[in-house]
Short mmCIF file of C-alpha atoms and ligand atoms in Angstrom, two decimals:
data_model
loop_
_atom_site.label_atom_id
_atom_site.label_comp_id
_atom_site.label_asym_id
_atom_site.label_seq_id
_atom_site.Cartn_x
_atom_site.Cartn_y
_atom_site.Cartn_z
CA MET A 25 4.33 15.73 -6.22
CA ASN A 26 7.64 13.69 -5.74
CA PHE A 27 7.21 9.99 -5.95
CA LYS A 28 11.11 10.08 -6.13
CA GLY A 29 12.76 6.70 -3.66
CA LYS A 30 8.82 6.90 -2.68
CA ASP A 31 7.40 3.08 -1.40
CA VAL A 32 4.29 2.04 -2.17
CA VAL A 33 3.22 -0.16 1.18
CA SER A 34 0.16 0.90 1.61
CA ILE A 35 -2.84 2.68 -0.68
CA ARG A 36 -3.01 4.72 2.80
CA ASP A 37 0.28 5.83 2.45
CA PHE A 38 -1.18 7.86 -0.57
CA SER A 39 -3.53 11.47 -0.90
CA LYS A 40 -6.38 10.99 -3.31
CA LYS A 41 -3.95 13.74 -5.38
CA GLU A 42 -1.25 11.14 -5.69
CA ILE A 43 -3.57 8.72 -6.92
CA GLU A 44 -5.08 10.25 -9.28
CA HIS A 45 -1.36 11.47 -10.38
CA ILE A 46 -0.18 7.74 -10.72
CA LEU A 47 -3.28 7.42 -12.60
CA SER A 48 -3.19 10.20 -15.33
CA VAL A 49 0.65 8.50 -15.22
CA ALA A 50 -0.82 5.76 -15.92
CA LYS A 51 -3.34 7.18 -19.08
CA THR A 52 0.14 8.26 -21.12
CA MET A 53 1.47 4.54 -20.77
CA VAL A 54 -0.78 3.04 -22.81
CA PRO A 55 0.76 3.33 -25.55
CA ALA A 56 4.22 1.70 -24.97
CA ALA A 57 2.15 -1.12 -22.77
CA LYS A 58 1.16 -2.57 -25.51
CA GLY A 59 3.90 -2.03 -27.89
CA GLN A 60 2.61 0.73 -29.83
CA GLU A 61 5.39 3.01 -29.03
CA ILE A 62 9.30 2.43 -27.27
CA SER A 63 9.25 3.43 -23.95
CA GLU A 64 13.31 4.33 -22.27
CA LEU A 65 12.47 5.82 -19.32
CA MET A 66 13.84 3.67 -17.49
CA LYS A 67 17.39 2.65 -19.50
CA GLY A 68 19.81 0.62 -17.24
CA LYS A 69 18.24 0.39 -14.39
CA ILE A 70 17.50 -3.29 -13.07
CA LEU A 71 14.14 -4.31 -10.80
CA ALA A 72 14.23 -6.87 -7.81
CA THR A 73 11.11 -8.89 -8.15
CA LEU A 74 11.35 -10.88 -4.87
CA PHE A 75 8.31 -13.61 -4.89
CA TYR A 76 7.50 -15.74 -1.53
CA GLU A 77 3.98 -16.93 -2.78
CA PRO A 78 2.20 -17.62 -6.41
CA SER A 79 1.83 -14.98 -8.87
CA THR A 80 0.91 -14.84 -12.37
CA ARG A 81 -0.03 -11.52 -14.20
CA THR A 82 1.62 -9.33 -10.46
CA ASN A 83 4.77 -10.61 -11.81
CA LEU A 84 3.96 -10.75 -15.40
CA SER A 85 2.89 -6.89 -15.47
CA PHE A 86 5.48 -5.63 -12.77
CA LYS A 87 8.59 -8.09 -15.48
CA ALA A 88 6.30 -6.29 -18.75
CA ALA A 89 6.44 -2.71 -17.65
CA MET A 90 10.20 -2.58 -15.99
CA LEU A 91 10.96 -4.05 -19.54
CA ARG A 92 8.47 -1.75 -21.90
CA LEU A 93 10.27 1.55 -19.92
CA GLY A 94 13.71 -0.11 -21.53
CA GLY A 95 14.62 -1.30 -17.97
CA SER A 96 15.98 -5.52 -16.18
CA THR A 97 14.46 -7.56 -14.03
CA LEU A 98 16.13 -10.26 -11.95
CA GLY A 99 14.52 -12.05 -9.07
CA PHE A 100 12.30 -15.18 -8.31
CA THR A 101 9.05 -16.85 -8.28
CA ASP A 102 9.62 -19.41 -5.29
CA ALA A 103 11.43 -18.89 -2.64
CA LYS A 104 13.29 -22.90 -2.57
CA GLY A 105 15.12 -22.12 -4.42
CA THR A 106 16.65 -19.28 -2.70
CA SER A 107 19.01 -19.08 0.98
CA ALA A 108 15.68 -18.74 2.71
CA THR A 109 15.42 -22.36 2.10
CA LYS A 110 18.92 -21.82 4.93
CA GLY A 111 17.40 -19.51 7.21
CA GLU A 112 18.16 -16.96 6.26
CA THR A 113 15.93 -14.27 8.00
CA LEU A 114 13.97 -11.92 4.87
CA ALA A 115 15.70 -8.58 5.99
CA ASP A 116 19.05 -9.38 5.26
CA THR A 117 17.08 -11.15 1.59
CA ILE A 118 16.09 -7.14 1.01
CA ARG A 119 19.47 -6.57 2.50
CA MET A 120 20.77 -8.49 -0.28
CA ALA A 121 17.32 -7.44 -3.78
CA GLU A 122 18.45 -3.73 -2.58
CA ALA A 123 21.94 -3.95 -3.64
CA TYR A 124 21.62 -5.01 -6.99
CA SER A 125 18.45 -3.46 -7.96
CA ASP A 126 16.83 -0.31 -8.76
CA ILE A 127 13.54 -0.37 -7.13
CA VAL A 128 12.36 -4.08 -5.33
CA VAL A 129 9.10 -5.69 -5.36
CA LEU A 130 8.04 -8.33 -2.86
CA ARG A 131 5.54 -10.70 -2.50
CA HIS A 132 5.46 -12.65 1.30
CA PRO A 133 2.65 -14.18 3.09
CA GLN A 134 3.31 -12.39 6.24
CA GLU A 135 0.89 -9.64 6.90
CA GLY A 136 3.36 -6.54 7.84
CA SER A 137 6.06 -7.90 5.76
CA ALA A 138 6.25 -5.52 2.56
CA ARG A 139 6.54 -2.74 5.65
CA LEU A 140 9.64 -4.33 7.26
CA ALA A 141 11.09 -4.97 3.93
CA ALA A 142 10.90 -0.66 3.31
CA GLN A 143 12.56 -1.02 7.15
CA PHE A 144 15.92 -2.97 6.13
CA SER A 145 15.38 -1.64 2.01
CA LYS A 146 17.44 1.36 1.25
CA GLN A 147 16.10 1.27 -2.38
CA PRO A 148 11.90 1.73 -2.48
CA VAL A 149 9.76 -1.08 -1.84
CA ILE A 150 6.87 -1.95 -3.27
CA ASN A 151 3.93 -4.19 -1.80
CA ALA A 152 3.06 -6.56 -3.43
CA GLY A 153 0.48 -8.46 -1.43
CA ASP A 154 1.95 -9.64 1.46
CA GLY A 155 -0.34 -12.08 3.35
CA ALA A 156 -3.60 -11.23 4.22
CA GLY A 157 -2.84 -7.33 4.11
CA GLN A 158 -2.85 -4.94 1.24
CA HIS A 159 -2.24 -5.73 -1.58
CA PRO A 160 -1.78 -1.72 -3.23
CA THR A 161 -0.93 -1.89 -6.50
CA GLN A 162 -3.85 -3.96 -7.91
CA THR A 163 -6.04 -1.05 -5.57
CA LEU A 164 -4.58 1.65 -8.00
CA LEU A 165 -4.83 -0.70 -11.74
CA ASP A 166 -8.49 -1.39 -10.37
CA LEU A 167 -9.09 2.42 -9.81
CA PHE A 168 -7.82 1.97 -13.60
CA THR A 169 -9.89 0.41 -14.82
CA ILE A 170 -13.18 1.06 -12.83
CA GLN A 171 -12.33 5.27 -14.62
CA ASP A 172 -11.30 4.00 -17.69
CA GLU A 173 -14.94 1.40 -18.60
CA LEU A 174 -17.64 4.62 -16.47
CA GLY A 175 -15.33 7.16 -17.23
CA SER A 176 -15.01 8.10 -13.19
CA ILE A 177 -14.81 6.66 -9.74
CA GLU A 178 -16.92 9.38 -7.68
CA GLY A 179 -20.55 8.14 -6.35
CA LYS A 180 -20.12 4.73 -7.44
CA ASN A 181 -22.39 1.80 -6.55
CA ILE A 182 -19.49 -0.82 -5.47
CA ALA A 183 -20.00 -4.66 -4.16
CA LEU A 184 -16.72 -5.97 -3.32
CA VAL A 185 -18.13 -9.74 -3.24
CA GLY A 186 -16.19 -13.13 -1.91
CA ASP A 187 -13.54 -13.72 0.73
CA LEU A 188 -13.37 -9.81 2.34
CA ARG A 189 -12.32 -11.05 5.75
CA TYR A 190 -9.06 -13.14 3.88
CA GLY A 191 -8.77 -10.70 0.65
CA ARG A 192 -6.11 -8.60 0.15
CA THR A 193 -7.04 -6.87 -2.91
CA ALA A 194 -10.74 -6.40 -1.36
CA HIS A 195 -8.84 -4.94 1.64
CA SER A 196 -6.80 -2.37 -0.28
CA LEU A 197 -9.46 -1.09 -3.04
CA ALA A 198 -12.25 -0.53 -0.12
CA HIS A 199 -9.66 1.73 1.26
CA ALA A 200 -9.07 3.81 -1.92
CA LEU A 201 -13.12 4.01 -2.26
CA ALA A 202 -13.58 5.42 0.49
CA MET A 203 -11.49 8.88 -0.83
CA PHE A 204 -13.12 8.55 -4.10
CA ASP A 205 -16.61 8.31 -2.63
CA THR A 206 -18.54 5.60 -3.71
CA LYS A 207 -21.11 4.00 -1.96
CA LEU A 208 -20.06 0.44 -0.98
CA THR A 209 -21.65 -3.30 -0.75
CA PHE A 210 -19.81 -5.95 1.13
CA VAL A 211 -20.67 -8.95 0.05
CA SER A 212 -19.31 -12.05 1.71
CA PRO A 213 -20.45 -15.19 3.79
CA ARG A 214 -20.64 -14.44 7.29
CA THR A 215 -17.66 -16.15 8.13
CA LEU A 216 -16.25 -13.57 6.07
CA LYS A 217 -16.77 -9.89 6.59
CA MET A 218 -14.78 -7.64 6.42
CA PRO A 219 -11.74 -7.11 9.44
CA GLY A 220 -14.00 -4.57 12.08
CA GLU A 221 -10.56 -3.09 11.41
CA VAL A 222 -11.34 -1.94 7.42
CA ILE A 223 -14.25 -0.81 7.94
CA ARG A 224 -14.18 1.22 11.39
CA HIS A 225 -11.27 3.20 8.82
CA LEU A 226 -13.88 3.19 6.08
CA GLU A 227 -16.78 4.69 8.75
CA ASP A 228 -13.97 7.37 9.72
CA GLU A 229 -13.40 8.36 5.94
CA GLY A 230 -17.28 9.55 6.25
CA ALA A 231 -18.78 6.24 4.21
CA GLU A 232 -21.26 4.01 5.24
CA PRO A 233 -20.70 0.58 3.82
CA VAL A 234 -23.81 -1.92 3.54
CA ILE A 235 -23.07 -5.35 5.12
CA SER A 236 -24.99 -7.05 2.60
CA ASP A 237 -24.66 -12.35 2.41
CA ASP A 238 -27.04 -12.36 -1.23
CA LEU A 239 -25.08 -11.23 -3.59
CA GLU A 240 -28.36 -11.24 -6.50
CA SER A 241 -30.20 -8.38 -4.87
CA VAL A 242 -27.05 -5.75 -4.79
CA ILE A 243 -26.27 -6.43 -8.86
CA PRO A 244 -29.64 -4.66 -9.90
CA ASP A 245 -28.14 -0.98 -8.72
CA SER A 246 -24.11 -1.93 -8.69
CA ASP A 247 -21.99 -0.43 -11.34
CA ILE A 248 -19.16 -3.01 -10.54
CA ILE A 249 -19.40 -6.03 -9.90
CA TYR A 250 -15.59 -6.94 -8.16
CA VAL A 251 -16.18 -9.99 -7.09
CA THR A 252 -13.26 -11.71 -5.76
CA ARG A 253 -11.25 -15.42 -4.86
CA ILE A 254 -11.71 -17.60 -1.38
CA GLN A 255 -7.92 -17.11 -0.13
CA LYS A 256 -8.13 -21.36 0.51
CA GLU A 257 -4.06 -21.29 1.26
CA ARG A 258 -5.25 -18.61 4.62
CA PHE A 259 -7.40 -20.64 6.08
CA PRO A 260 -6.27 -22.37 9.47
CA ASP A 261 -9.09 -25.67 9.17
CA PRO A 262 -9.73 -26.62 5.48
CA ALA A 263 -12.83 -28.39 7.00
CA GLU A 264 -13.61 -24.20 7.19
CA TYR A 265 -13.11 -23.17 3.69
CA ILE A 266 -14.79 -25.75 2.01
CA LYS A 267 -17.96 -24.75 4.40
CA VAL A 268 -17.99 -21.52 2.48
CA ALA A 269 -16.40 -22.53 -1.33
CA GLY A 270 -18.21 -21.96 -3.92
CA SER A 271 -20.52 -19.02 -1.70
CA TYR A 272 -20.85 -17.03 -4.76
CA ARG A 273 -21.12 -18.51 -8.60
CA LEU A 274 -22.26 -15.87 -10.17
CA ASP A 275 -24.25 -16.98 -13.84
CA GLN A 276 -26.32 -15.09 -16.42
CA ASP A 277 -29.79 -15.09 -14.88
CA MET A 278 -28.33 -13.35 -11.69
CA ILE A 279 -27.01 -10.58 -14.33
CA LYS A 280 -29.83 -10.82 -16.35
CA ASN A 281 -31.07 -7.32 -14.91
CA ALA A 282 -27.69 -5.62 -14.56
CA LYS A 283 -27.57 -2.35 -15.84
CA GLN A 284 -26.64 -2.69 -19.54
CA THR A 285 -23.35 -0.44 -17.93
CA MET A 286 -22.42 -2.68 -15.55
CA ARG A 287 -19.24 -4.16 -14.93
CA ILE A 288 -17.90 -6.86 -13.42
CA MET A 289 -13.63 -7.16 -12.02
CA HIS A 290 -11.87 -9.64 -10.46
CA PRO A 291 -8.40 -9.43 -9.76
CA LEU A 292 -8.21 -12.61 -10.85
CA PRO A 293 -7.27 -15.69 -10.18
CA ARG A 294 -10.70 -17.17 -10.57
CA VAL A 295 -11.99 -20.84 -9.58
CA ASN A 296 -15.22 -20.99 -10.01
CA GLU A 297 -16.63 -17.64 -8.85
CA ILE A 298 -16.47 -16.31 -12.14
CA PRO A 299 -18.02 -18.77 -15.20
CA PRO A 300 -16.76 -18.92 -18.38
CA GLU A 301 -19.67 -18.14 -20.07
CA ILE A 302 -20.08 -14.40 -18.49
CA ASP A 303 -16.13 -13.59 -20.76
CA ALA A 304 -18.70 -12.95 -23.89
CA THR A 305 -21.08 -9.91 -21.90
CA VAL A 306 -21.20 -7.15 -22.03
CA HIS A 307 -19.99 -7.23 -18.73
CA SER A 308 -17.01 -8.32 -18.09
CA ALA A 309 -14.10 -5.94 -17.13
CA TYR A 310 -11.45 -8.25 -15.74
CA PHE A 311 -8.70 -9.24 -18.65
CA ARG A 312 -8.95 -5.18 -19.43
CA GLN A 313 -8.29 -5.20 -15.83
CA ALA A 314 -5.68 -7.55 -16.12
CA PHE A 315 -3.42 -5.76 -18.69
CA ASN A 316 -3.77 -2.53 -16.71
CA GLY A 317 -1.02 -3.24 -14.35
CA VAL A 318 0.93 -3.19 -17.43
CA PRO A 319 0.30 0.72 -17.54
CA VAL A 320 -0.06 1.31 -13.97
CA ARG A 321 2.78 -0.32 -12.97
CA MET A 322 4.66 1.93 -15.55
CA ALA A 323 3.66 5.27 -13.90
CA LEU A 324 4.45 3.58 -10.21
CA LEU A 325 8.03 2.27 -11.80
CA ALA A 326 8.84 5.61 -13.27
CA LEU A 327 7.50 7.41 -10.86
CA VAL A 328 9.04 5.82 -8.33
CA GLY A 329 12.12 5.96 -10.39
CA GLY A 330 12.63 9.93 -11.18
CA VAL A 331 12.30 9.98 -13.95
CA VAL A 332 8.28 11.15 -14.74
C1 NCD B 422 -4.92 -11.44 -6.57
C2 NCD B 422 -4.18 -12.02 -4.37
O1 NCD B 422 -2.52 -12.18 -5.16
O2 NCD B 422 -3.64 -11.01 -3.96
N1 NCD B 422 -4.05 -11.96 -6.75
C3 NCD B 422 -3.67 -11.27 -7.78
O3 NCD B 422 -2.43 -10.20 -7.77
N2 NCD B 422 -4.05 -10.04 -8.94
C4 NCD B 422 -6.01 -12.41 -5.66
C5 NCD B 422 -6.33 -13.66 -5.21
O4 NCD B 422 -4.85 -14.37 -5.47
O5 NCD B 422 -6.78 -13.65 -5.71
#
């Protein structure tokens, strides 16, 4: 399996075997991700991180991953300080980033931007979220987390909850979970359903997702409840956001009939979907999930860099 120089634009660009290989490399990165071992796999290499949208975990964990591999990073977290404000196109900015680095990470509000960037860049481009499109590296760390928490992904009952219309983490994850023969349930307000295009692809893959708007009834059978934030910034009409804000807030009472092994995941940031009192329960896995971004992104950088 050779990942050297490969772009990471959509999770659909990867086969199940390739995903499993990335997850197994990620496992070997855990000690270095925790600082218990020193790695110099990417020594002398530079990662460019171009964030045109806000980010905490994705940005910091990509940087931590590169630094833990002995490499360096440069980039921006706010396009206001760049020539984008002077009217420079994404294509031209990407040409600069590829000239100054070995791998380019891009987060951009426009769907399809990462695919476009990959066409203009000789260096590999990694999609860190393109609008409401895809977020493939989040999916890899989500899969890693499910495997780590439950022992395997295959055959598990997984409910994706919240904003399935605009949530890119849910789109990417659904595609991947279909490859792993999971039983999928999609829980969302009527106006924020999983896009028809995603559902059709899942059905082509042989998945038969169950659609629901009743979270409470879904909890007892679930192995994973994957909660997402309502994507306020993607609503064309703020009044529509107000109507659905606060839908599906988990509380202690709702999870009292959950399996003991059920795990709650969330790509974060959370707004009010998961109150802090859930953090101390055996079910919360979201902070471990956020840490897993480091070993998974280390594996991806090392694979794309051709050093493992
Ligand atoms: C998500 C994103 O940016 O899509 N966050 C992340 O990368 N961990 C989810 C979100 O913003 O709601």
